[in-house]
Amino acid sequence: MQQPGLEKHCTEVIFQLDNNLVITNIWPQKSETWGYATESLFQQKFSSLLSPSHQQPLEARVIPFLLQKDDNPLALEALIVLPNKKESWFSLLIKKESMAPGAMQCIIVATNIDHYKLSQQASAPISSLQETTDIAELKASLKKLEESEKRFRILAENLPTPVSCKTEDGKILFVNKAFSDLFGYTLKDVPTLVEWTQKTNAPLKTNITNTPWKEEWQRKRKELVGGIKRTVEITCKNGDVKTVEYTTALYDGLLYYLFIDVTEKKQREIQLLESYENFKRIAENLPVPIAGYNAGMSINFMNKKFTEVLGYQLEEIKDFDVWYAKFVFPDEATKNQLLDNWNNAVEAYRNGTAIVPYITEMTICCKNGEVKHFEISMSVDGDNVYGMFNDITERKVTESKLLQSHQQLRELTSYLQKIREEERKHIAREIHDELGQMVTGLKMDISMCKKTVGAAMPEMEEKIAGIVELTDKIVKTIRRIASELRPNILDDIGLVATMQWQSREFEKRSGLKCQFETNLEDDAALPADVCSNVFRIFQETLTNVMRHAQATKVVASLIQKENRLLLTITDDGKGFNTLEKQKTLGLLGMRERAIMLNGSFSINSVVDKGTTTTVEVTLQ
């Protein structure tokens, strides 16, 4: 029988008949040779196509021919009635084919020979069934048919995919080498569908319906042309049971099978299913809420604890995206960012590029309306993503209270610092104004006594001079203490001038070079609390340098960049280990001052290479 794909090379119409001369297939199915719709001719007797005078003679010649042992083809000429009711001469080359034991079928190659017959009728009309006078042309057609069949067999034999071919009546015409390698059976082992079924335990009904195979074949003819897929278990010749997926296609009356061995795949699926069932049994009893979704974003699993804690049943939140959009409660931008991070992490796990476990926090509205906080850790298994929901609501509430407490403490500290600064300012003013005036008055009185007593009592002049000198020292000490408590220039002429003055005072007292730089041209707009705290940090840092650094030089800068104020103090001293001294009261005090300004404080120090203190404040 010729194979699909060769129609364009043939001009004949080829019929496949059973032993009752009923048409079981026609090839090519889209022939323009004679005009019939071939599908309409299935299950009709071939003789019904002939002119009435040729019908009975054809059956009288062909039926005995099928019973003969002679394998030579029979060549006849007969009139066939075309759809337009016109009778046309065809040569018929008839070849026998054996089917199941005791049954025969035949192939008829019909070739239009009107051009030849018309030339004969010019001399003598012909109206009865005759043996063909030109068998050479018909044998050439048969040879072409056999060659195409041979090409198909060579192609199919060398395919790496197991292939078999069956007739409508269950005869297996062909199996290739890959078929025998997979199942162990040759064509001699399984010549018919019945024997194949008996030896392999394959389903005889093709897993379609319970109707007999031949009836199903006819009923499903049109559907089968497009191909169907089934998965079955086949017992091989060596006793192994293999799971195969096969595709079937019906063409020209033959059913072709293409097999794929999916035994290992099936075993993996079974192992995966068993693993999944084990996971579900374990996850179901874990004290942590667990939910999972697949690649289609459908939630396909949640354990009892998930329902207990969040209240939702599986059927209530089937879609992950909808659930996330409706019940997760960050602001919209954060929600979208969380989802992007989540999806990127899932993709990284699936690609094998994930480095660390992905853990995120979400605020979720439970079914009863209660809002809870969860820390979600992710696990990816192929297309499935599982999330473990650790309820951290109590922890978040505690953290919130702790942060609130810290904020209150900072506010209290800020308030106390302001009170302290006011008190220092008041004390400094009192010392400067009251005590300073009193000492100045005392000095003036002593000076007058010196003039009055000095001439009368020369021995007292030296003592009075010592008292005057001591009084001058007291005045200087009062001024220094008042300045340290609260420099008047900080309120009078601003932060920059005060820091310049402090730098000069530092140089006088320590003997170290102190270089101060700034780009501030007008510091009058700076808030009072910023000026006060930045100055105190600067003052405390210089004090630390003088006491501990063993430096030779200090460089300080106060730089404003847009709405940021940056104070940097660098010395070339011995440095220290910041991990050991971060908790000293002086450093903690400076850090608290920076935090009160909503700023940052940092120290970078290397042993024997000096220290840099940095304060950054965002101006409102």
XYZ file of C-alpha atoms in Angstrom:
620
model
C 0.000 0.000 0.000
C 1.361 3.449 -0.914
C 2.073 5.867 1.916
C 1.045 9.455 2.757
C 2.925 12.252 1.063
C 3.189 10.540 -2.343
C -0.175 11.595 -3.862
C 1.370 14.148 -6.169
C 3.438 11.448 -7.893
C 0.392 9.306 -8.923
C -2.470 9.653 -11.464
C -4.245 6.412 -10.502
C -7.003 5.882 -7.974
C -6.248 3.015 -5.592
C -8.952 1.096 -3.752
C -8.577 -1.200 -0.761
C -11.335 -3.838 -0.604
C -12.179 -6.544 1.882
C -12.959 -10.118 0.817
C -16.582 -9.065 0.084
C -15.322 -6.359 -2.293
C -16.436 -3.599 0.115
C -14.345 -0.409 -0.101
C -12.384 0.125 3.107
C -10.104 2.883 1.886
C -9.288 4.991 -1.168
C -6.015 6.663 -2.066
C -5.328 9.437 -2.772
C -8.152 10.890 -0.692
C -8.028 14.212 -2.558
C -7.797 12.781 -6.101
C -9.063 14.834 -9.028
C -8.793 11.855 -11.356
C -12.509 11.116 -11.393
C -14.365 13.655 -9.231
C -15.911 11.516 -6.477
C -15.878 12.642 -2.814
C -13.935 9.624 -1.628
C -15.266 9.644 1.965
C -18.788 9.021 0.615
C -17.674 5.720 -0.971
C -16.468 3.978 2.211
C -18.371 0.774 3.000
C -19.875 0.593 -0.508
C -19.274 -2.332 -2.830
C -16.748 -1.510 -5.505
C -19.025 -3.085 -8.148
C -21.673 -0.397 -7.417
C -19.393 2.131 -9.127
C -19.444 0.182 -12.392
C -21.842 0.338 -15.256
C -24.780 -2.029 -14.502
C -23.689 -4.344 -17.315
C -20.230 -4.725 -15.707
C -21.189 -5.190 -12.045
C -22.039 -8.918 -11.978
C -19.226 -9.899 -14.386
C -16.675 -8.100 -12.172
C -17.761 -9.981 -9.034
C -17.786 -13.251 -10.994
C -14.164 -12.685 -11.979
C -12.701 -11.160 -8.783
C -14.228 -13.342 -6.011
C -12.843 -16.614 -7.483
C -9.559 -14.795 -8.105
C -9.226 -14.053 -4.364
C -9.670 -17.727 -3.557
C -6.970 -18.888 -5.956
C -3.452 -19.600 -4.727
C -1.956 -17.809 -7.700
C -0.354 -14.496 -6.531
C -0.174 -12.964 -10.012
C -2.325 -9.821 -10.393
C -5.532 -9.760 -12.418
C -5.917 -7.051 -15.095
C -9.386 -6.008 -16.322
C -11.051 -3.154 -18.169
C -14.454 -1.845 -17.056
C -16.805 1.085 -17.355
C -17.124 3.216 -14.174
C -20.019 5.624 -13.752
C -18.672 9.058 -12.799
C -20.569 11.603 -10.634
C -21.790 13.399 -13.780
C -23.468 10.084 -14.823
C -21.010 9.715 -17.645
C -19.444 6.274 -18.106
C -15.668 6.203 -18.439
C -13.273 3.355 -19.163
C -10.745 2.377 -16.469
C -8.100 -0.310 -16.441
C -8.199 -2.265 -13.147
C -5.047 -3.921 -11.830
C -6.151 -6.210 -8.975
C -3.659 -7.574 -6.422
C -4.404 -9.913 -3.503
C -3.243 -9.307 0.097
C -3.619 -11.797 2.923
C -5.191 -10.592 6.210
C -5.890 -12.647 9.309
C -5.632 -16.429 8.759
C -8.287 -17.589 6.249
C -9.182 -14.087 4.987
C -8.085 -12.101 1.945
C -8.370 -8.521 0.754
C -7.392 -6.876 -2.503
C -5.914 -3.689 -3.878
C -7.321 -2.299 -7.122
C -5.344 0.267 -9.108
C -7.810 2.058 -11.422
C -6.414 4.091 -14.339
C -8.552 6.078 -16.762
C -8.045 4.816 -20.328
C -10.767 6.738 -22.189
C -8.226 8.137 -24.650
C -7.144 4.618 -25.529
C -10.680 3.162 -25.722
C -12.038 5.979 -27.874
C -9.447 5.174 -30.508
C -10.515 1.507 -30.397
C -14.244 2.319 -30.567
C -13.680 4.167 -33.806
C -13.309 0.763 -35.439
C -15.284 -1.519 -33.071
C -17.365 -0.467 -30.019
C -16.621 -2.248 -26.727
C -19.296 -2.526 -24.079
C -18.517 -5.608 -21.978
C -16.015 -6.335 -19.162
C -12.673 -7.345 -20.695
C -9.222 -8.315 -19.683
C -6.856 -5.426 -20.337
C -4.920 -5.398 -23.551
C -2.069 -3.266 -22.170
C -0.952 -4.897 -18.927
C 2.515 -3.309 -19.140
C 1.169 0.121 -18.143
C -0.776 -1.376 -15.226
C 2.241 -3.332 -14.006
C 4.265 -0.108 -14.093
C 1.672 1.471 -11.821
C 1.889 -1.458 -9.462
C 5.678 -1.245 -9.446
C 5.514 2.434 -8.586
C 3.190 1.567 -5.713
C 5.557 -1.126 -4.397
C 8.550 1.227 -4.655
C 6.849 3.893 -2.598
C 5.965 1.226 -0.048
C 9.619 0.181 0.070
C 10.761 3.788 0.603
C 8.380 4.145 3.513
C 9.630 0.936 5.107
C 13.273 2.078 4.837
C 12.397 5.435 6.371
C 10.308 3.940 9.180
C 12.842 1.179 9.876
C 15.551 3.728 10.643
C 13.465 6.038 12.797
C 14.629 6.189 16.452
C 10.971 6.175 17.490
C 9.146 2.819 17.768
C 6.569 2.569 14.948
C 3.946 -0.032 14.033
C 1.227 -0.187 11.401
C -2.095 -2.090 11.548
C -4.930 -2.765 9.144
C -8.603 -2.257 9.891
C -9.032 -5.974 10.540
C -6.233 -6.113 13.090
C -3.360 -7.363 10.972
C -0.022 -5.834 11.973
C 1.781 -5.025 8.741
C 4.966 -3.471 10.025
C 7.105 -2.855 13.115
C 10.466 -1.091 12.942
C 13.751 -1.897 14.691
C 13.168 0.666 17.465
C 9.852 -1.101 18.203
C 11.595 -4.471 18.587
C 14.390 -2.922 20.666
C 11.891 -1.383 23.082
C 9.380 -4.213 23.445
C 11.424 -7.227 22.300
C 8.741 -8.376 19.836
C 9.257 -8.843 16.096
C 6.505 -8.921 13.468
C 6.497 -12.721 13.646
C 5.824 -12.553 17.409
C 2.794 -10.256 17.052
C 1.333 -10.570 13.533
C -2.166 -9.499 14.667
C -3.735 -7.124 17.147
C -5.207 -10.048 19.085
C -1.795 -11.650 19.625
C -0.279 -8.281 20.526
C -2.989 -7.812 23.144
C -2.578 -11.291 24.576
C 1.197 -11.053 24.898
C 1.495 -7.470 26.092
C -1.743 -7.017 28.081
C -2.421 -3.956 25.914
C -6.062 -2.779 25.754
C -7.860 -4.210 22.721
C -10.460 -1.442 22.610
C -7.807 1.296 22.296
C -9.064 2.909 25.489
C -11.779 4.771 23.564
C -15.074 2.914 24.180
C -16.283 -0.585 24.859
C -17.511 -1.120 21.289
C -15.671 -3.694 19.136
C -12.497 -2.536 17.429
C -13.797 -2.699 13.866
C -16.977 -0.777 14.666
C -14.984 1.813 16.571
C -12.609 2.093 13.640
C -15.436 3.035 11.303
C -17.252 5.266 13.791
C -14.078 7.162 14.690
C -12.564 7.279 11.199
C -12.795 11.036 10.785
C -11.652 11.743 14.340
C -8.656 9.421 14.096
C -7.296 11.152 11.015
C -6.174 13.993 13.308
C -4.409 11.622 15.704
C -5.056 10.684 19.341
C -2.768 10.164 22.341
C -2.965 7.492 25.016
C -0.740 6.206 27.805
C -0.723 2.444 28.562
C 1.407 -0.181 30.258
C 2.948 -2.797 27.962
C 4.436 -6.124 29.042
C 7.627 -6.619 27.038
C 8.908 -9.937 25.761
C 11.418 -10.198 28.632
C 8.666 -9.623 31.203
C 9.451 -5.978 31.948
C 6.457 -3.681 32.153
C 6.972 -0.361 30.382
C 4.764 2.684 30.405
C 4.469 4.110 26.917
C 2.734 7.086 25.416
C 1.541 6.410 21.906
C 0.139 8.590 19.168
C -2.151 7.124 16.540
C -3.043 8.410 13.091
C -5.402 6.850 10.554
C -4.447 7.229 6.912
C -5.431 5.299 3.828
C -7.131 2.622 5.886
C -4.076 1.936 8.039
C -3.557 2.855 11.668
C -0.042 4.051 12.505
C 1.326 3.939 16.070
C 4.282 6.014 17.293
C 5.463 5.013 20.774
C 7.442 6.985 23.375
C 8.888 5.224 26.408
C 7.789 7.259 29.453
C 8.546 4.596 32.059
C 11.196 6.658 33.876
C 9.071 9.777 33.599
C 6.119 7.911 35.069
C 8.258 6.562 37.905
C 9.491 10.079 38.642
C 5.909 11.301 38.647
C 4.963 8.558 41.089
C 7.940 9.380 43.314
C 7.066 13.065 43.121
C 3.470 12.312 44.028
C 4.584 10.162 46.955
C 6.973 12.910 48.060
C 4.192 15.475 47.769
C 1.832 13.294 49.794
C 4.526 12.886 52.462
C 5.067 16.629 52.466
C 1.344 17.248 52.855
C 1.126 14.816 55.774
C 4.031 16.540 57.522
C 2.965 20.089 56.654
C -0.607 19.417 57.723
C 0.506 18.871 61.300
C 3.172 21.551 61.599
C 2.414 24.374 64.067
C 3.282 26.992 61.394
C 0.801 28.220 58.731
C 1.864 26.973 55.277
C 0.328 27.756 51.869
C 1.477 27.001 48.334
C 0.680 28.034 44.770
C 1.634 26.717 41.334
C 3.027 28.284 38.160
C -0.496 29.345 37.178
C -0.648 31.441 40.392
C -3.421 29.214 41.777
C -3.206 28.455 45.496
C -3.220 24.659 45.689
C -2.336 23.922 49.311
C -2.825 25.260 52.812
C -2.488 23.374 56.074
C -4.811 23.389 59.078
C -2.723 25.941 60.932
C -3.107 28.416 58.060
C -6.875 28.198 58.378
C -6.685 28.438 62.163
C -4.501 31.551 62.147
C -5.779 33.439 59.078
C -9.290 31.977 58.904
C -9.376 31.326 55.137
C -10.299 28.019 53.476
C -8.589 26.889 50.264
C -11.701 27.437 48.127
C -12.003 31.039 49.378
C -8.636 32.269 48.075
C -7.841 30.220 45.004
C -5.954 32.966 43.121
C -2.647 34.160 44.596
C -2.636 37.534 42.798
C -6.179 38.367 43.874
C -5.494 37.298 47.459
C -2.276 39.320 47.564
C -3.923 42.442 46.127
C -6.918 42.240 48.468
C -5.520 41.106 51.802
C -1.885 42.277 51.984
C -1.643 45.762 53.516
C 1.530 47.743 52.798
C 1.139 50.944 50.795
C 0.693 50.389 47.067
C 4.315 51.120 46.094
C 5.705 48.869 48.834
C 3.184 46.158 47.948
C 4.271 46.180 44.298
C 7.940 46.176 45.292
C 7.362 43.227 47.640
C 5.599 41.296 44.885
C 8.390 42.044 42.383
C 11.010 40.920 44.910
C 8.985 37.778 45.610
C 8.613 36.905 41.913
C 12.314 37.598 41.267
C 13.251 35.338 44.166
C 10.972 32.567 42.838
C 12.572 32.862 39.399
C 16.055 32.776 40.952
C 15.182 29.576 42.865
C 13.819 27.944 39.719
C 16.927 28.957 37.744
C 19.236 27.759 40.519
C 20.741 31.234 41.001
C 19.318 31.974 44.461
C 22.124 32.576 46.975
C 20.311 33.104 50.274
C 16.838 32.093 51.478
C 14.223 34.723 50.730
C 12.419 36.033 53.807
C 10.040 38.962 53.833
C 7.541 40.570 56.164
C 3.907 41.236 55.289
C 0.910 42.708 57.037
C -2.178 40.596 56.254
C -5.873 41.047 56.970
C -7.347 37.835 58.379
C -10.860 36.655 57.572
C -12.206 38.023 60.864
C -10.839 41.486 60.033
C -7.876 41.263 62.406
C -4.620 42.599 60.970
C -1.578 40.433 61.695
C 2.097 40.659 60.876
C 3.893 37.655 59.350
C 7.476 36.794 58.507
C 7.246 34.654 55.368
C 10.027 32.315 54.288
C 9.853 30.800 50.833
C 10.530 27.327 49.496
C 10.382 26.480 45.764
C 9.794 22.985 44.433
C 9.664 23.037 40.636
C 6.549 24.978 39.646
C 5.221 25.012 43.210
C 6.060 27.772 45.694
C 5.436 27.294 49.414
C 5.370 30.026 52.016
C 5.703 29.488 55.786
C 3.887 32.218 57.700
C 5.511 32.923 61.061
C 3.145 35.078 63.113
C 5.234 37.969 64.467
C 2.325 40.171 65.496
C 3.300 40.191 69.188
C 6.914 40.897 68.286
C 5.909 43.779 66.022
C 3.655 45.215 68.730
C 6.532 44.956 71.219
C 8.922 46.540 68.714
C 6.425 49.336 68.111
C 6.095 49.973 71.820
C 9.877 49.878 72.217
C 10.353 52.343 69.368
C 7.677 54.542 70.851
C 9.444 54.353 74.216
C 12.780 55.217 72.588
C 11.162 58.137 70.822
C 9.677 59.362 74.064
C 13.078 59.044 75.761
C 14.711 61.018 72.962
C 12.040 63.666 73.202
C 12.574 63.780 76.959
C 16.358 63.965 76.465
C 15.907 66.738 73.939
C 13.679 68.588 76.343
C 16.188 68.126 79.170
C 19.008 69.299 76.907
C 17.070 72.421 76.071
C 16.375 73.041 79.779
C 20.034 72.348 80.501
C 21.143 74.831 77.850
C 18.768 77.425 79.223
C 20.066 76.824 82.750
C 23.677 77.022 81.573
C 22.829 80.215 79.741
C 21.174 81.628 82.866
C 24.045 80.549 85.147
C 26.641 81.897 82.734
C 24.843 85.228 82.613
C 24.531 85.325 86.398
C 28.220 84.513 86.878
C 29.268 86.992 84.245
C 26.985 89.794 85.261
C 26.580 89.444 89.004
C 29.767 87.795 90.203
C 31.830 89.533 87.555
C 30.547 92.946 88.609
C 31.152 92.161 92.252
C 34.764 91.104 91.641
C 35.319 94.134 89.409
C 34.036 96.386 92.214
C 36.268 94.590 94.686
C 39.253 95.193 92.427
C 38.459 98.899 92.219
C 38.196 99.149 96.056
C 41.520 97.369 96.470
C 43.125 99.730 93.974
C 41.895 102.742 95.988
C 43.193 101.172 99.220
C 46.548 100.712 97.588
C 46.758 104.416 96.766
C 45.610 105.463 100.257
C 47.551 102.984 102.363
C 50.575 102.604 100.130
C 52.132 105.928 101.070
C 51.465 105.550 104.815
C 52.290 101.871 105.109
C 54.915 100.883 102.531
C 55.099 97.348 103.919
C 51.473 96.684 102.825
C 51.968 97.772 99.204
C 53.359 94.445 98.046
C 50.517 92.468 99.662
C 47.911 94.756 98.140
C 49.532 94.264 94.713
C 49.222 90.478 95.170
C 45.537 90.871 96.032
C 44.985 92.913 92.861
C 46.728 90.255 90.765
C 44.598 87.513 92.349
C 41.483 89.540 91.652
C 42.454 89.757 87.957
C 42.795 85.973 87.863
C 39.349 85.575 89.446
C 37.858 87.829 86.767
C 39.460 85.741 83.988
C 38.252 82.505 85.601
C 34.711 83.860 85.863
C 34.772 84.789 82.170
C 36.163 81.361 81.172
C 33.561 79.458 83.214
C 30.763 81.610 81.822
C 31.987 81.039 78.278
C 32.235 77.284 78.765
C 28.778 77.168 80.254
C 27.297 79.127 77.326
C 29.394 81.313 75.036
C 27.609 84.625 74.602
C 28.854 84.880 71.025
C 26.771 81.773 70.096
C 23.654 83.839 70.696
C 25.182 87.144 69.629
C 27.084 86.443 66.383
C 26.209 82.811 65.444
C 27.552 79.275 65.070
C 30.443 79.857 62.665
C 32.046 82.644 64.717
C 31.630 80.590 67.902
C 33.345 77.567 66.339
C 36.193 79.783 65.089
C 36.565 81.224 68.594
C 36.472 77.698 70.077
C 39.207 76.626 67.657
C 41.464 79.488 68.818
C 40.712 78.728 72.476
C 41.583 75.053 71.815
C 44.924 76.068 70.290
C 45.732 78.296 73.319
C 44.852 75.628 75.875
C 46.276 72.535 74.112
C 49.105 73.899 72.022
C 47.788 71.908 68.998
C 47.165 73.374 65.556
C 43.389 73.527 64.842
C 42.342 74.360 61.273
C 38.646 75.251 60.807
C 36.986 75.585 57.374
C 33.405 76.378 56.361
C 31.346 77.376 53.323
C 28.540 78.929 55.380
C 28.234 82.612 54.558
C 25.126 83.243 56.623
C 24.313 81.007 59.588
C 21.610 83.256 61.020
C 18.907 81.052 59.481
C 20.078 77.935 61.319
C 17.695 76.789 64.094
C 18.869 77.462 67.657
C 18.818 73.783 68.634
C 20.966 72.908 65.591
C 23.508 75.595 66.488
C 23.599 74.569 70.135
C 23.959 70.798 69.553
C 26.442 71.055 66.670
C 28.614 73.374 68.777
C 28.430 71.027 71.795
C 29.477 68.052 69.624
C 32.358 70.114 68.233
C 33.357 71.213 71.746
C 33.176 67.645 73.146
C 35.205 66.255 70.244
C 37.996 68.806 70.735
C 38.033 68.000 74.447
C 38.442 64.254 73.619
C 41.271 65.038 71.196
C 43.090 67.107 73.832
C 42.660 64.418 76.512
C 43.211 61.182 74.603
C 44.362 61.496 70.994
C 48.029 62.540 71.402
C 47.583 64.379 68.124
C 49.627 67.187 66.589
C 46.951 68.634 64.319
C 43.163 68.876 64.031
C 41.231 69.749 60.857
C 37.529 70.642 61.190
C 34.994 71.633 58.544
C 31.362 72.751 58.568
C 29.892 72.341 55.087
C 26.349 72.940 53.865
C 25.167 71.001 50.766
C 21.647 71.988 49.827
C 19.583 71.055 52.903
C 22.305 68.996 54.592
C 24.788 70.278 57.178
C 27.969 68.215 57.516
C 30.446 68.563 60.402
C 33.750 66.678 60.077
C 36.587 66.666 62.646
C 39.797 64.768 61.840
C 42.909 64.377 63.994
C 46.251 62.655 63.347
C 46.403 61.024 66.779
C 46.874 57.447 67.921
C 43.326 56.333 67.090
C 41.431 53.580 68.891
C 39.330 50.451 68.441
C 35.814 51.776 67.818
C 34.209 48.444 68.799
C 35.574 48.783 72.319
C 34.749 52.447 72.933
C 31.431 53.015 71.166
C 29.552 52.843 74.486
C 31.481 55.534 76.424
C 29.251 58.244 77.874
C 30.889 61.014 75.845
C 30.280 59.255 72.521
C 26.762 58.232 73.515
C 25.991 61.843 74.433
C 27.200 63.115 71.049
C 25.237 60.418 69.224
C 22.064 61.342 71.147
C 22.531 65.010 70.253
C 22.761 64.075 66.556
C 19.678 61.823 66.777
C 17.718 64.642 68.442
C 18.372 66.658 65.302
C 17.175 63.699 63.129
C 20.772 63.400 62.031
C 23.516 60.791 62.050
C 26.751 60.448 64.025
C 29.688 58.235 63.110
C 33.310 57.697 64.155
C 35.922 56.145 61.902
C 39.190 55.422 63.701
C 42.265 53.336 62.888
C 44.915 52.609 65.494
C 48.012 54.825 64.915
C 46.302 56.597 62.004
C 43.939 59.027 63.666
C 40.203 59.504 64.045
C 37.445 61.156 62.007
C 34.156 62.191 63.604
C 31.254 62.952 61.245
C 27.875 64.503 61.995
C 25.252 64.947 59.284
C 22.032 66.875 59.885
C 19.131 67.378 57.495
C 17.828 70.926 57.787
C 14.068 71.388 57.685
